[in-house]
Coordinates of C-alpha atoms and ligand atoms in Angstrom, one line a residue:
M20 CA 12.4 -2.6 16.0
K21 CA 11.2 -6.3 16.7
K22 CA 9.1 -6.5 13.7
N23 CA 12.2 -5.6 11.4
I24 CA 14.2 -8.1 13.2
F25 CA 11.1 -10.8 12.4
I26 CA 11.2 -9.5 8.9
V27 CA 14.9 -10.0 8.4
L28 CA 14.5 -13.9 9.9
I29 CA 11.9 -14.6 7.7
L30 CA 14.0 -13.3 4.3
F31 CA 16.8 -15.2 5.9
I32 CA 14.7 -18.0 6.0
I33 CA 13.6 -17.8 2.1
L34 CA 16.5 -16.4 0.7
I35 CA 18.5 -19.6 1.6
P36 CA 16.0 -22.3 1.2
F37 CA 18.7 -25.0 0.6
N38 CA 20.4 -24.4 4.0
A39 CA 17.1 -24.3 6.2
N40 CA 16.0 -27.3 4.6
A41 CA 15.4 -29.5 7.7
E42 CA 12.2 -28.5 7.1
T43 CA 9.6 -30.2 5.6
I44 CA 7.3 -29.2 3.0
A45 CA 4.4 -29.5 5.4
Q46 CA 6.1 -27.1 7.6
K47 CA 7.0 -24.7 4.5
R48 CA 3.3 -24.9 3.9
Q49 CA 2.3 -23.6 7.7
E50 CA 5.1 -21.1 7.6
I51 CA 3.1 -19.9 4.4
A52 CA -0.2 -19.7 6.2
N53 CA 1.5 -18.0 9.0
L54 CA 2.7 -15.1 6.7
E55 CA -0.9 -15.1 5.5
K56 CA -2.3 -14.7 8.6
Q57 CA 0.1 -11.9 9.4
Y58 CA -0.8 -10.4 6.3
Q59 CA -4.3 -10.7 7.0
E60 CA -3.7 -8.8 10.6
Q61 CA -2.1 -5.8 8.7
Q62 CA -5.1 -5.7 6.6
N63 CA -7.1 -5.8 9.5
K64 CA -5.2 -3.1 11.5
K65 CA -5.2 -0.8 8.2
N66 CA -9.4 -1.1 8.0
T67 CA -9.3 -0.1 11.5
A68 CA -7.2 2.9 11.3
R69 CA -9.4 4.1 7.7
N70 CA -12.4 3.7 10.5
N71 CA -10.9 5.7 12.7
I72 CA -9.8 8.4 10.7
K73 CA -13.6 8.4 9.2
T74 CA -14.9 8.7 13.0
D75 CA -12.3 12.0 13.6
E76 CA -13.2 13.4 10.4
Q77 CA -16.7 13.2 11.3
S78 CA -15.9 14.5 14.5
I79 CA -14.3 17.6 13.2
K80 CA -17.3 18.3 11.1
N81 CA -19.5 18.2 13.8
K82 CA -17.2 21.0 15.9
E83 CA -16.8 22.7 12.9
N84 CA -20.8 23.1 12.7
E85 CA -21.1 23.6 16.3
I86 CA -18.5 26.5 15.9
N87 CA -20.5 27.9 13.4
V88 CA -23.9 28.1 15.0
N89 CA -22.2 29.4 17.7
Q90 CA -21.2 32.2 15.8
Q91 CA -24.7 33.2 14.9
K92 CA -26.1 33.0 18.3
L93 CA -23.1 35.3 19.6
T94 CA -23.7 37.6 16.4
A95 CA -27.4 37.8 17.4
A96 CA -26.3 38.5 21.1
E97 CA -24.3 41.1 19.9
E98 CA -26.9 42.6 17.7
E99 CA -29.4 42.3 20.5
S100 CA -27.2 44.0 23.2
A101 CA -26.5 46.9 21.0
Q102 CA -30.4 47.5 20.2
L103 CA -30.7 47.3 23.9
T104 CA -28.2 49.9 24.8
V105 CA -30.2 51.9 21.8
D106 CA -33.6 50.9 23.8
I107 CA -32.2 52.4 27.1
A108 CA -31.2 55.3 25.8
N109 CA -34.4 55.8 24.0
G110 CA -36.3 54.4 27.5
K111 CA -34.6 57.7 29.1
S112 CA -35.9 60.1 26.1
E113 CA -39.5 58.2 26.0
L114 CA -40.2 59.1 30.0
E115 CA -38.9 62.6 29.5
N116 CA -41.8 62.6 26.6
L117 CA -43.9 61.1 28.7
M118 CA -43.6 63.9 31.3
S119 CA -43.5 66.6 29.1
A120 CA -47.2 65.2 28.1
Y121 CA -47.9 65.4 31.8
Q122 CA -46.6 68.7 31.4
I123 CA -43.8 67.7 33.8
A124 CA -40.8 68.8 32.0
S125 CA -39.7 72.4 31.7
G126 CA -36.0 72.5 32.3
D127 CA -33.7 71.1 35.3
N128 CA -35.4 70.0 38.6
V129 CA -38.9 69.5 36.4
Y130 CA -39.6 66.7 38.9
L131 CA -39.5 68.9 41.8
E132 CA -41.1 71.9 40.0
Y133 CA -44.0 69.6 38.9
I134 CA -44.7 68.3 42.5
F135 CA -44.0 71.7 43.9
A136 CA -46.5 73.3 41.7
A137 CA -49.2 71.5 42.8
S138 CA -52.3 73.8 43.9
S139 CA -53.6 71.9 46.9
Y140 CA -52.7 68.8 48.9
E141 CA -54.7 66.4 46.5
D142 CA -53.1 67.7 43.8
L143 CA -49.7 67.6 45.4
V144 CA -50.0 63.3 46.1
Y145 CA -51.7 63.1 42.5
R146 CA -48.5 64.7 40.9
Y147 CA -46.5 62.4 43.4
A148 CA -48.3 59.3 42.5
I149 CA -47.9 60.0 38.4
M150 CA -43.9 60.6 39.3
E151 CA -43.6 57.2 41.2
Q152 CA -45.4 55.4 38.5
L153 CA -43.5 56.9 35.4
M154 CA -40.2 56.5 37.2
S155 CA -40.9 52.8 38.4
Y156 CA -42.1 51.8 34.8
M157 CA -38.9 53.1 33.4
N158 CA -36.8 51.7 35.8
E159 CA -38.2 48.1 35.4
K160 CA -37.7 48.8 32.1
I161 CA -34.4 49.4 32.1
D162 CA -33.3 46.9 34.7
S163 CA -34.7 44.0 32.7
Y164 CA -32.7 45.9 29.7
K165 CA -29.7 45.9 31.6
D166 CA -30.1 42.1 32.6
K167 CA -30.5 41.0 29.1
I168 CA -27.3 42.4 28.3
K169 CA -25.7 40.9 30.8
K170 CA -27.0 37.6 30.1
N171 CA -25.8 38.1 26.1
D172 CA -22.2 39.2 27.6
E173 CA -21.9 36.1 29.4
L174 CA -23.4 33.9 26.2
I175 CA -20.4 35.7 23.9
Q176 CA -17.7 34.9 26.8
Y177 CA -19.0 31.1 26.5
I178 CA -18.9 31.1 22.8
S179 CA -15.8 32.8 23.0
D180 CA -14.4 30.1 25.6
R181 CA -16.2 27.3 23.4
R182 CA -14.8 28.1 20.2
I183 CA -11.1 28.0 21.9
E184 CA -12.0 24.4 23.1
L185 CA -13.5 23.2 20.0
N186 CA -10.3 24.5 17.9
N187 CA -8.3 22.9 20.1
Q188 CA -10.0 19.8 19.7
I189 CA -10.3 20.1 16.2
N190 CA -6.1 20.9 16.2
S191 CA -5.8 17.2 18.3
L192 CA -8.2 15.2 16.0
N193 CA -5.8 16.2 12.8
D194 CA -2.7 15.1 14.9
E195 CA -4.4 11.8 15.3
I196 CA -5.7 11.7 11.8
D197 CA -2.1 12.6 10.5
S198 CA -0.7 9.8 13.0
L199 CA -3.2 7.2 11.7
Y200 CA -2.2 8.0 8.2
D201 CA 1.5 7.3 9.3
D202 CA 0.2 4.1 10.4
I203 CA -2.1 3.2 7.4
S204 CA 1.6 3.5 5.4
K205 CA 3.9 1.6 7.8
Y206 CA 1.2 -1.3 7.9
D207 CA 1.2 -1.3 4.2
K208 CA 4.5 -1.4 4.2
Y209 CA 4.7 -4.2 6.4
A210 CA 1.9 -5.8 4.1
N211 CA 4.0 -5.6 1.1
D212 CA 7.0 -6.9 2.4
I213 CA 4.8 -10.1 3.9
K214 CA 3.5 -10.6 0.3
S215 CA 6.8 -10.8 -1.6
D216 CA 7.8 -13.1 1.6
I217 CA 4.7 -15.4 0.8
Q218 CA 5.3 -15.1 -3.5
D219 CA 8.8 -16.4 -2.8
A220 CA 8.0 -19.2 -0.2
K221 CA 5.2 -20.5 -2.7
S222 CA 7.5 -20.7 -5.9
F223 CA 10.2 -22.2 -3.5
L224 CA 7.5 -24.9 -2.1
N225 CA 6.0 -25.1 -5.7
F226 CA 9.8 -26.1 -7.1
M227 CA 10.3 -28.5 -4.0
I228 CA 6.8 -30.4 -5.1
N229 CA 7.7 -30.6 -8.4
M230 CA 11.2 -31.8 -8.3
G231 CA 9.2 -34.9 -6.0
C232 CA 9.4 -33.7 -2.6
K233 CA 6.6 -35.2 -0.3
E234 CA 4.4 -33.2 2.5
T235 CA 6.7 -34.7 5.8
E236 CA 9.8 -35.6 4.1
E237 CA 12.7 -33.1 5.0
L238 CA 13.6 -31.0 2.2
N239 CA 17.3 -32.0 2.6
A240 CA 16.1 -35.5 2.7
C241 CA 14.1 -35.0 -0.5
Q242 CA 17.3 -33.4 -2.1
A243 CA 19.5 -36.2 -1.1
R244 CA 16.7 -38.7 -2.8
V245 CA 16.4 -36.9 -6.1
N246 CA 19.8 -36.9 -6.0
S247 CA 20.4 -40.4 -5.6
T248 CA 17.5 -41.1 -8.2
N249 CA 18.5 -38.7 -11.0
N250 CA 20.5 -38.6 -14.2
A251 CA 23.4 -40.3 -14.2
G252 CA 24.8 -39.0 -17.5
W253 CA 23.9 -36.2 -20.5
V254 CA 21.5 -36.9 -23.7
K255 CA 22.1 -34.1 -26.9
P256 CA 19.1 -32.2 -27.2
L257 CA 18.3 -32.9 -30.8
V258 CA 18.0 -36.0 -32.7
K259 CA 20.4 -35.0 -35.0
G260 CA 22.6 -31.5 -35.4
K261 CA 26.2 -29.9 -35.7
I262 CA 27.5 -27.2 -33.6
T263 CA 27.9 -24.2 -35.6
S264 CA 29.2 -21.7 -32.7
Y265 CA 30.6 -22.4 -29.1
F266 CA 30.3 -20.9 -25.9
G267 CA 32.7 -18.0 -24.9
Y268 CA 34.0 -15.2 -26.8
R269 CA 33.7 -15.4 -30.7
I270 CA 32.9 -12.5 -32.9
S271 CA 29.2 -11.7 -32.9
P272 CA 27.2 -12.5 -36.3
I273 CA 25.1 -9.7 -34.8
T274 CA 27.0 -7.0 -34.2
G275 CA 30.6 -8.1 -35.8
K276 CA 32.2 -7.6 -32.5
S277 CA 34.1 -10.2 -30.2
E278 CA 31.9 -11.1 -27.5
G279 CA 31.0 -13.6 -25.1
H280 CA 28.5 -16.4 -26.2
S281 CA 26.1 -17.1 -23.8
G282 CA 25.7 -21.0 -24.9
T283 CA 26.1 -23.5 -27.7
D284 CA 24.6 -23.2 -31.1
I285 CA 23.5 -26.3 -32.7
G286 CA 22.3 -26.3 -36.1
G287 CA 21.2 -28.4 -39.1
N288 CA 17.5 -28.6 -37.8
S289 CA 14.5 -26.8 -39.7
E290 CA 12.4 -24.6 -37.6
G291 CA 9.7 -27.1 -36.0
T292 CA 11.7 -30.0 -34.9
N293 CA 11.3 -31.3 -31.6
V294 CA 13.9 -30.3 -28.5
Y295 CA 14.5 -32.6 -25.9
P296 CA 16.0 -31.9 -22.1
V297 CA 19.5 -32.8 -22.0
A298 CA 18.7 -34.3 -18.6
S299 CA 15.5 -35.1 -16.9
G300 CA 14.1 -32.4 -14.1
T301 CA 12.2 -29.7 -13.7
V302 CA 11.1 -26.8 -15.7
C303 CA 12.0 -24.1 -13.2
K304 CA 11.6 -21.0 -15.9
I305 CA 10.0 -19.9 -19.1
I306 CA 10.7 -16.8 -20.7
K307 CA 8.3 -16.1 -23.5
K308 CA 9.3 -13.8 -27.1
A309 CA 12.4 -12.0 -25.5
S310 CA 13.6 -9.5 -28.2
C311 CA 17.0 -11.4 -27.3
G312 CA 16.4 -15.1 -27.4
G313 CA 12.8 -15.6 -28.0
N314 CA 11.0 -18.4 -26.3
Q315 CA 13.1 -20.0 -23.4
V316 CA 12.8 -23.2 -21.5
Y317 CA 15.0 -23.2 -18.7
V318 CA 15.4 -27.0 -16.4
C319 CA 16.6 -27.8 -13.5
S320 CA 18.1 -31.2 -13.3
Y321 CA 20.5 -33.3 -11.0
V322 CA 23.2 -35.0 -13.1
N323 CA 26.1 -37.2 -11.4
G324 CA 24.9 -35.7 -7.9
K325 CA 25.7 -32.1 -8.9
K326 CA 22.3 -29.4 -9.9
Y327 CA 22.2 -27.9 -13.1
T328 CA 20.1 -25.9 -15.5
A329 CA 19.7 -26.1 -19.0
C330 CA 18.3 -23.5 -20.9
Y331 CA 17.0 -23.7 -24.7
M332 CA 16.3 -20.4 -26.5
H333 CA 14.9 -19.1 -29.5
L334 CA 12.4 -21.8 -29.6
L335 CA 9.6 -21.7 -32.3
T336 CA 7.3 -23.0 -29.7
I337 CA 7.1 -24.4 -26.0
N338 CA 5.5 -27.5 -25.5
T339 CA 5.7 -27.4 -21.8
T340 CA 5.3 -25.6 -18.4
L341 CA 6.4 -23.9 -15.5
Y342 CA 7.1 -26.9 -12.9
A343 CA 6.4 -29.5 -14.8
T344 CA 8.5 -32.6 -14.7
V345 CA 10.3 -33.4 -17.9
Y346 CA 12.2 -36.5 -19.1
T347 CA 14.8 -36.8 -21.3
N348 CA 11.9 -38.3 -24.0
T349 CA 9.6 -35.3 -23.4
V350 CA 9.4 -32.7 -26.2
I351 CA 9.8 -29.3 -24.3
G352 CA 9.5 -27.0 -27.3
T353 CA 10.7 -26.7 -31.2
V354 CA 13.2 -25.1 -32.9
G355 CA 13.0 -21.7 -34.0
G356 CA 15.4 -18.5 -34.6
G357 CA 14.7 -18.5 -38.7
S358 CA 12.0 -16.7 -40.5
R359 CA 8.9 -17.8 -38.3
T360 CA 10.4 -16.3 -35.1
K361 CA 11.4 -12.9 -36.9
S362 CA 8.4 -11.5 -35.7
W363 CA 9.6 -11.2 -32.1
E364 CA 13.1 -11.9 -31.9
T365 CA 16.3 -9.7 -33.0
C366 CA 18.9 -11.9 -32.1
S367 CA 18.9 -15.2 -34.3
T368 CA 20.2 -14.9 -37.9
G369 CA 18.5 -18.7 -38.5
A370 CA 17.1 -21.3 -37.0
H371 CA 18.9 -23.5 -34.7
L372 CA 19.1 -23.8 -31.0
H373 CA 21.2 -21.9 -28.5
L374 CA 21.7 -24.9 -25.4
G375 CA 22.7 -22.7 -22.4
L376 CA 24.3 -24.7 -19.4
G377 CA 24.4 -23.3 -15.9
T378 CA 25.5 -24.8 -12.5
G379 CA 22.7 -24.5 -10.1
W380 CA 19.1 -24.1 -9.8
Y381 CA 17.6 -21.1 -12.0
G382 CA 14.6 -19.7 -9.5
S383 CA 16.0 -21.3 -6.3
D384 CA 19.5 -21.1 -6.1
Y385 CA 19.5 -17.6 -7.6
T386 CA 16.9 -16.0 -9.5
T387 CA 18.0 -13.0 -11.6
Y388 CA 19.3 -13.2 -15.6
T389 CA 22.8 -11.8 -14.1
Q390 CA 23.7 -14.6 -11.4
W391 CA 22.2 -17.2 -14.1
K392 CA 24.8 -15.7 -16.4
S393 CA 27.8 -15.8 -13.6
H394 CA 26.5 -19.2 -13.3
L395 CA 27.3 -20.4 -16.9
I396 CA 29.6 -23.6 -18.1
D397 CA 30.5 -25.1 -21.3
A398 CA 27.5 -27.1 -22.2
R399 CA 29.7 -29.1 -25.2
T400 CA 32.3 -30.2 -23.3
T401 CA 30.2 -31.0 -19.8
I402 CA 27.5 -32.8 -22.6
G403 CA 29.9 -34.4 -24.9
L404 CA 28.9 -32.8 -27.8
P405 CA 31.0 -33.2 -31.1
K406 CA 33.2 -30.5 -32.1
M407 CA 32.1 -27.6 -34.1
G408 CA 30.7 -29.0 -38.0
V409 CA 30.6 -32.6 -36.7
W410 CA 27.0 -33.9 -37.5
W411 CA 25.4 -36.1 -35.1
Y412 CA 22.2 -38.6 -35.6
S413 CA 21.5 -39.7 -32.3
R414 CA 21.0 -38.4 -29.0
Y415 CA 23.0 -40.9 -27.3
Ligands
LIG17 ZN1 23.7 -18.6 -29.3

């Protein structure tokens, strides 16, 4: 439960970076280092659990081996006892055979008849001695067999008890393995959560560093500083051009139906013409060769103290990189949307620049395309571009 609350707290901090900005870049770094440590701890727990599973599995194998070996002993003991039982019966008949060999046995009361048939006192003693020897020989033999059978019975009992004991131990080891696997999946889930927290925190950190924030500077102070030193106004993205389609609802040149147009289309330039940012800022998102929109560069800027994201679509080339600082004279890409981008682009009917403008920063204030679309505003009226069809020949 505590863990969950902790995850929620971490997510909370990361999801609202600009509200939790009393912290510094250095503190943010520390936060990432702590998260990485936690991630490592989960990995270590996972490895320990895996090792415990291996040990348990080996222990189960050993116990199963013992059961097998014991089973063989048990079978041997049973067979031996069966043989001894036969031997005892045989022993009794062996005695009778011996007696008949000495002409002792000839029916019931053979021993007495044999003894009383003595012809003299010496003969009587002699006959009695033979009887005694034979009887004691056979009795000793039978007693030793009975002893052995008793020992086998004890062994069989021990093995049966031991088998129950070992099976119980195997069952509890299997339970332990099951719960270790449960633990591993919990560690995995937690580690994945931490991993995505780390990624979010890192991309936020990069973003702020690229906005020029210093290690010990509080993030809200940095925001204010960037605010005060940034763009006082807008410039045009192309040296010359004319608007060919407004932002908002229009008849789509592709589908022929009325639909929302997410930006302002600027024509009058061939493919390969340089495209510049409408305000200096940081490249906060790049999309390459989307089937609709093609190569796209998003620049996050402050203009007159407000955050904006400008988006340049259908580019033939992208001339910048993610999180690069770009100025109003930096070439960020070139015009595409005509024959040279046809191989990947399906949403453009000719060379033009699609200029989108949104409030807030894509990549930190919001992260999804749907959220970006809900922040769109009209670039033409905001930046101050001429009306449709009216050419311009200067960026200022
Ligand atoms: Zn467009």
